[in-house]
Amino acid sequence: MHLIWTILIGFVAGLVARAITPGNGPSGFFLTAALGIGGALAATFLGQALHWYRPGQSAGFIGAVVGAVILLLAYHLISKKS
């Protein structure tokens, strides 16, 4: 059940990040969910590296959205140059 909640929250975080970030990004349920989950992982690793989170502690929903926005911005920079 935890995996299902992770995917659903990742999807919602990806939707919010896509709404915040201008431009066309990856679309579809699976890519949006992967974007949100990747954003949560990026925010968790960055937060633990900066000592904002303790080891074993994960980023919350806002951290997932911020991480997903960062990933989307990186996607736009890479796809613009190609």
Short mmCIF file of N, CA and C in Angstrom, two decimals:
data_model
loop_
_atom_site.label_atom_id
_atom_site.label_comp_id
_atom_site.label_asym_id
_atom_site.label_seq_id
_atom_site.Cartn_x
_atom_site.Cartn_y
_atom_site.Cartn_z
N MET A 1 0.82 -1.19 0.00
CA MET A 1 0.00 0.00 0.00
C MET A 1 0.87 1.26 0.00
N HIS A 2 2.05 1.18 0.64
CA HIS A 2 2.94 2.33 0.69
C HIS A 2 3.40 2.73 -0.72
N LEU A 3 3.65 1.75 -1.57
CA LEU A 3 4.09 2.03 -2.93
C LEU A 3 3.01 2.75 -3.73
N ILE A 4 1.78 2.37 -3.54
CA ILE A 4 0.67 3.02 -4.24
C ILE A 4 0.56 4.49 -3.81
N TRP A 5 0.66 4.75 -2.51
CA TRP A 5 0.61 6.13 -2.03
C TRP A 5 1.78 6.94 -2.55
N THR A 6 2.95 6.33 -2.62
CA THR A 6 4.12 7.01 -3.14
C THR A 6 3.90 7.41 -4.60
N ILE A 7 3.35 6.52 -5.39
CA ILE A 7 3.09 6.82 -6.80
C ILE A 7 2.04 7.91 -6.93
N LEU A 8 0.97 7.84 -6.14
CA LEU A 8 -0.09 8.85 -6.23
C LEU A 8 0.40 10.23 -5.78
N ILE A 9 1.15 10.28 -4.70
CA ILE A 9 1.67 11.56 -4.23
C ILE A 9 2.71 12.09 -5.21
N GLY A 10 3.52 11.21 -5.79
CA GLY A 10 4.46 11.62 -6.83
C GLY A 10 3.75 12.17 -8.04
N PHE A 11 2.62 11.56 -8.42
CA PHE A 11 1.84 12.06 -9.55
C PHE A 11 1.30 13.45 -9.26
N VAL A 12 0.76 13.66 -8.07
CA VAL A 12 0.22 14.98 -7.72
C VAL A 12 1.34 16.01 -7.66
N ALA A 13 2.48 15.64 -7.09
CA ALA A 13 3.62 16.56 -7.05
C ALA A 13 4.10 16.89 -8.46
N GLY A 14 4.10 15.90 -9.35
CA GLY A 14 4.48 16.14 -10.75
C GLY A 14 3.49 17.05 -11.45
N LEU A 15 2.19 16.88 -11.17
CA LEU A 15 1.18 17.77 -11.75
C LEU A 15 1.37 19.21 -11.29
N VAL A 16 1.63 19.39 -10.00
CA VAL A 16 1.84 20.75 -9.47
C VAL A 16 3.10 21.35 -10.09
N ALA A 17 4.15 20.56 -10.20
CA ALA A 17 5.40 21.07 -10.79
C ALA A 17 5.20 21.44 -12.25
N ARG A 18 4.43 20.64 -12.99
CA ARG A 18 4.16 20.97 -14.39
C ARG A 18 3.31 22.22 -14.51
N ALA A 19 2.42 22.46 -13.55
CA ALA A 19 1.59 23.67 -13.57
C ALA A 19 2.43 24.91 -13.25
N ILE A 20 3.43 24.76 -12.40
CA ILE A 20 4.27 25.89 -11.99
C ILE A 20 5.27 26.24 -13.08
N THR A 21 5.87 25.22 -13.69
CA THR A 21 6.95 25.42 -14.65
C THR A 21 6.38 25.67 -16.04
N PRO A 22 6.78 26.78 -16.69
CA PRO A 22 6.28 27.05 -18.04
C PRO A 22 6.93 26.13 -19.06
N GLY A 23 6.27 25.97 -20.17
CA GLY A 23 6.81 25.17 -21.26
C GLY A 23 6.23 23.77 -21.29
N ASN A 24 6.54 23.06 -22.36
CA ASN A 24 6.08 21.69 -22.51
C ASN A 24 7.08 20.76 -21.87
N GLY A 25 6.57 19.86 -21.07
CA GLY A 25 7.43 18.88 -20.44
C GLY A 25 6.90 17.50 -20.71
N PRO A 26 7.46 16.52 -20.04
CA PRO A 26 6.97 15.16 -20.21
C PRO A 26 5.51 15.07 -19.78
N SER A 27 4.71 14.32 -20.52
CA SER A 27 3.30 14.22 -20.18
C SER A 27 2.91 12.75 -20.06
N GLY A 28 1.74 12.52 -19.54
CA GLY A 28 1.26 11.17 -19.30
C GLY A 28 1.37 10.82 -17.83
N PHE A 29 0.57 9.87 -17.41
CA PHE A 29 0.53 9.50 -16.00
C PHE A 29 1.87 9.01 -15.50
N PHE A 30 2.48 8.08 -16.21
CA PHE A 30 3.72 7.47 -15.72
C PHE A 30 4.89 8.45 -15.71
N LEU A 31 5.00 9.29 -16.73
CA LEU A 31 6.09 10.27 -16.75
C LEU A 31 5.88 11.35 -15.68
N THR A 32 4.64 11.76 -15.46
CA THR A 32 4.35 12.75 -14.43
C THR A 32 4.62 12.17 -13.04
N ALA A 33 4.20 10.93 -12.83
CA ALA A 33 4.47 10.27 -11.54
C ALA A 33 5.97 10.09 -11.34
N ALA A 34 6.69 9.69 -12.39
CA ALA A 34 8.14 9.54 -12.28
C ALA A 34 8.81 10.87 -12.00
N LEU A 35 8.29 11.94 -12.57
CA LEU A 35 8.82 13.27 -12.31
C LEU A 35 8.65 13.63 -10.83
N GLY A 36 7.47 13.39 -10.29
CA GLY A 36 7.23 13.69 -8.87
C GLY A 36 8.05 12.83 -7.94
N ILE A 37 8.15 11.54 -8.25
CA ILE A 37 8.94 10.63 -7.42
C ILE A 37 10.42 10.99 -7.51
N GLY A 38 10.88 11.29 -8.72
CA GLY A 38 12.27 11.73 -8.88
C GLY A 38 12.55 13.04 -8.16
N GLY A 39 11.56 13.94 -8.18
CA GLY A 39 11.70 15.19 -7.44
C GLY A 39 11.80 14.96 -5.94
N ALA A 40 11.01 14.02 -5.43
CA ALA A 40 11.07 13.69 -4.01
C ALA A 40 12.42 13.08 -3.64
N LEU A 41 12.93 12.21 -4.50
CA LEU A 41 14.25 11.61 -4.25
C LEU A 41 15.34 12.66 -4.31
N ALA A 42 15.27 13.55 -5.31
CA ALA A 42 16.27 14.61 -5.42
C ALA A 42 16.23 15.54 -4.21
N ALA A 43 15.03 15.89 -3.77
CA ALA A 43 14.90 16.77 -2.61
C ALA A 43 15.39 16.07 -1.35
N THR A 44 15.15 14.78 -1.23
CA THR A 44 15.62 14.04 -0.06
C THR A 44 17.13 13.99 -0.02
N PHE A 45 17.76 13.64 -1.15
CA PHE A 45 19.22 13.56 -1.18
C PHE A 45 19.87 14.93 -0.96
N LEU A 46 19.30 15.96 -1.59
CA LEU A 46 19.85 17.30 -1.41
C LEU A 46 19.66 17.78 0.03
N GLY A 47 18.49 17.53 0.60
CA GLY A 47 18.22 17.92 1.98
C GLY A 47 19.11 17.21 2.97
N GLN A 48 19.38 15.92 2.73
CA GLN A 48 20.28 15.19 3.62
C GLN A 48 21.72 15.66 3.45
N ALA A 49 22.11 16.02 2.23
CA ALA A 49 23.48 16.51 2.00
C ALA A 49 23.69 17.87 2.66
N LEU A 50 22.65 18.69 2.71
CA LEU A 50 22.74 20.01 3.34
C LEU A 50 22.36 19.98 4.82
N HIS A 51 22.12 18.78 5.34
CA HIS A 51 21.76 18.56 6.75
C HIS A 51 20.45 19.21 7.13
N TRP A 52 19.52 19.31 6.17
CA TRP A 52 18.17 19.78 6.48
C TRP A 52 17.34 18.63 7.01
N TYR A 53 17.64 17.41 6.54
CA TYR A 53 16.95 16.20 6.98
C TYR A 53 17.97 15.27 7.60
N ARG A 54 17.50 14.51 8.58
CA ARG A 54 18.35 13.49 9.19
C ARG A 54 18.41 12.27 8.27
N PRO A 55 19.43 11.42 8.45
CA PRO A 55 19.47 10.18 7.66
C PRO A 55 18.20 9.35 7.92
N GLY A 56 17.61 8.87 6.86
CA GLY A 56 16.38 8.10 6.97
C GLY A 56 15.13 8.93 6.88
N GLN A 57 15.26 10.24 6.99
CA GLN A 57 14.10 11.13 6.88
C GLN A 57 13.96 11.56 5.43
N SER A 58 12.73 11.63 4.95
CA SER A 58 12.51 11.98 3.55
C SER A 58 11.86 13.35 3.42
N ALA A 59 11.93 13.90 2.24
CA ALA A 59 11.32 15.19 1.97
C ALA A 59 9.81 15.02 1.92
N GLY A 60 9.09 16.06 2.24
CA GLY A 60 7.64 16.03 2.20
C GLY A 60 7.12 16.41 0.83
N PHE A 61 5.84 16.72 0.79
CA PHE A 61 5.19 17.04 -0.48
C PHE A 61 5.78 18.29 -1.11
N ILE A 62 6.01 19.32 -0.32
CA ILE A 62 6.56 20.57 -0.86
C ILE A 62 7.98 20.33 -1.37
N GLY A 63 8.75 19.54 -0.65
CA GLY A 63 10.08 19.20 -1.13
C GLY A 63 10.03 18.43 -2.44
N ALA A 64 9.04 17.54 -2.58
CA ALA A 64 8.88 16.79 -3.82
C ALA A 64 8.53 17.72 -4.97
N VAL A 65 7.68 18.71 -4.72
CA VAL A 65 7.32 19.67 -5.76
C VAL A 65 8.53 20.50 -6.16
N VAL A 66 9.29 20.97 -5.18
CA VAL A 66 10.48 21.78 -5.48
C VAL A 66 11.50 20.94 -6.25
N GLY A 67 11.70 19.70 -5.84
CA GLY A 67 12.62 18.82 -6.57
C GLY A 67 12.15 18.55 -7.98
N ALA A 68 10.84 18.37 -8.17
CA ALA A 68 10.30 18.14 -9.51
C ALA A 68 10.43 19.37 -10.39
N VAL A 69 10.26 20.55 -9.80
CA VAL A 69 10.44 21.79 -10.57
C VAL A 69 11.90 21.91 -11.01
N ILE A 70 12.82 21.58 -10.14
CA ILE A 70 14.24 21.62 -10.49
C ILE A 70 14.54 20.63 -11.62
N LEU A 71 13.96 19.43 -11.53
CA LEU A 71 14.16 18.45 -12.60
C LEU A 71 13.55 18.92 -13.92
N LEU A 72 12.38 19.55 -13.86
CA LEU A 72 11.76 20.07 -15.08
C LEU A 72 12.58 21.19 -15.70
N LEU A 73 13.11 22.08 -14.87
CA LEU A 73 13.96 23.14 -15.39
C LEU A 73 15.21 22.58 -16.05
N ALA A 74 15.80 21.55 -15.43
CA ALA A 74 16.96 20.90 -16.03
C ALA A 74 16.58 20.23 -17.35
N TYR A 75 15.40 19.63 -17.40
CA TYR A 75 14.91 19.01 -18.64
C TYR A 75 14.77 20.05 -19.74
N HIS A 76 14.21 21.21 -19.40
CA HIS A 76 14.03 22.27 -20.39
C HIS A 76 15.38 22.80 -20.89
N LEU A 77 16.35 22.92 -19.99
CA LEU A 77 17.67 23.39 -20.42
C LEU A 77 18.35 22.39 -21.34
N ILE A 78 18.22 21.10 -21.03
CA ILE A 78 18.86 20.08 -21.85
C ILE A 78 18.15 19.94 -23.19
N SER A 79 16.82 19.95 -23.18
CA SER A 79 16.09 19.76 -24.44
C SER A 79 16.16 20.98 -25.33
N LYS A 80 16.40 22.15 -24.77
CA LYS A 80 16.51 23.36 -25.58
C LYS A 80 17.80 23.34 -26.39
N LYS A 81 18.88 22.79 -25.82
CA LYS A 81 20.16 22.75 -26.51
C LYS A 81 20.21 21.68 -27.58
N SER A 82 19.39 20.65 -27.46
CA SER A 82 19.40 19.55 -28.43
C SER A 82 18.71 19.92 -29.71
#
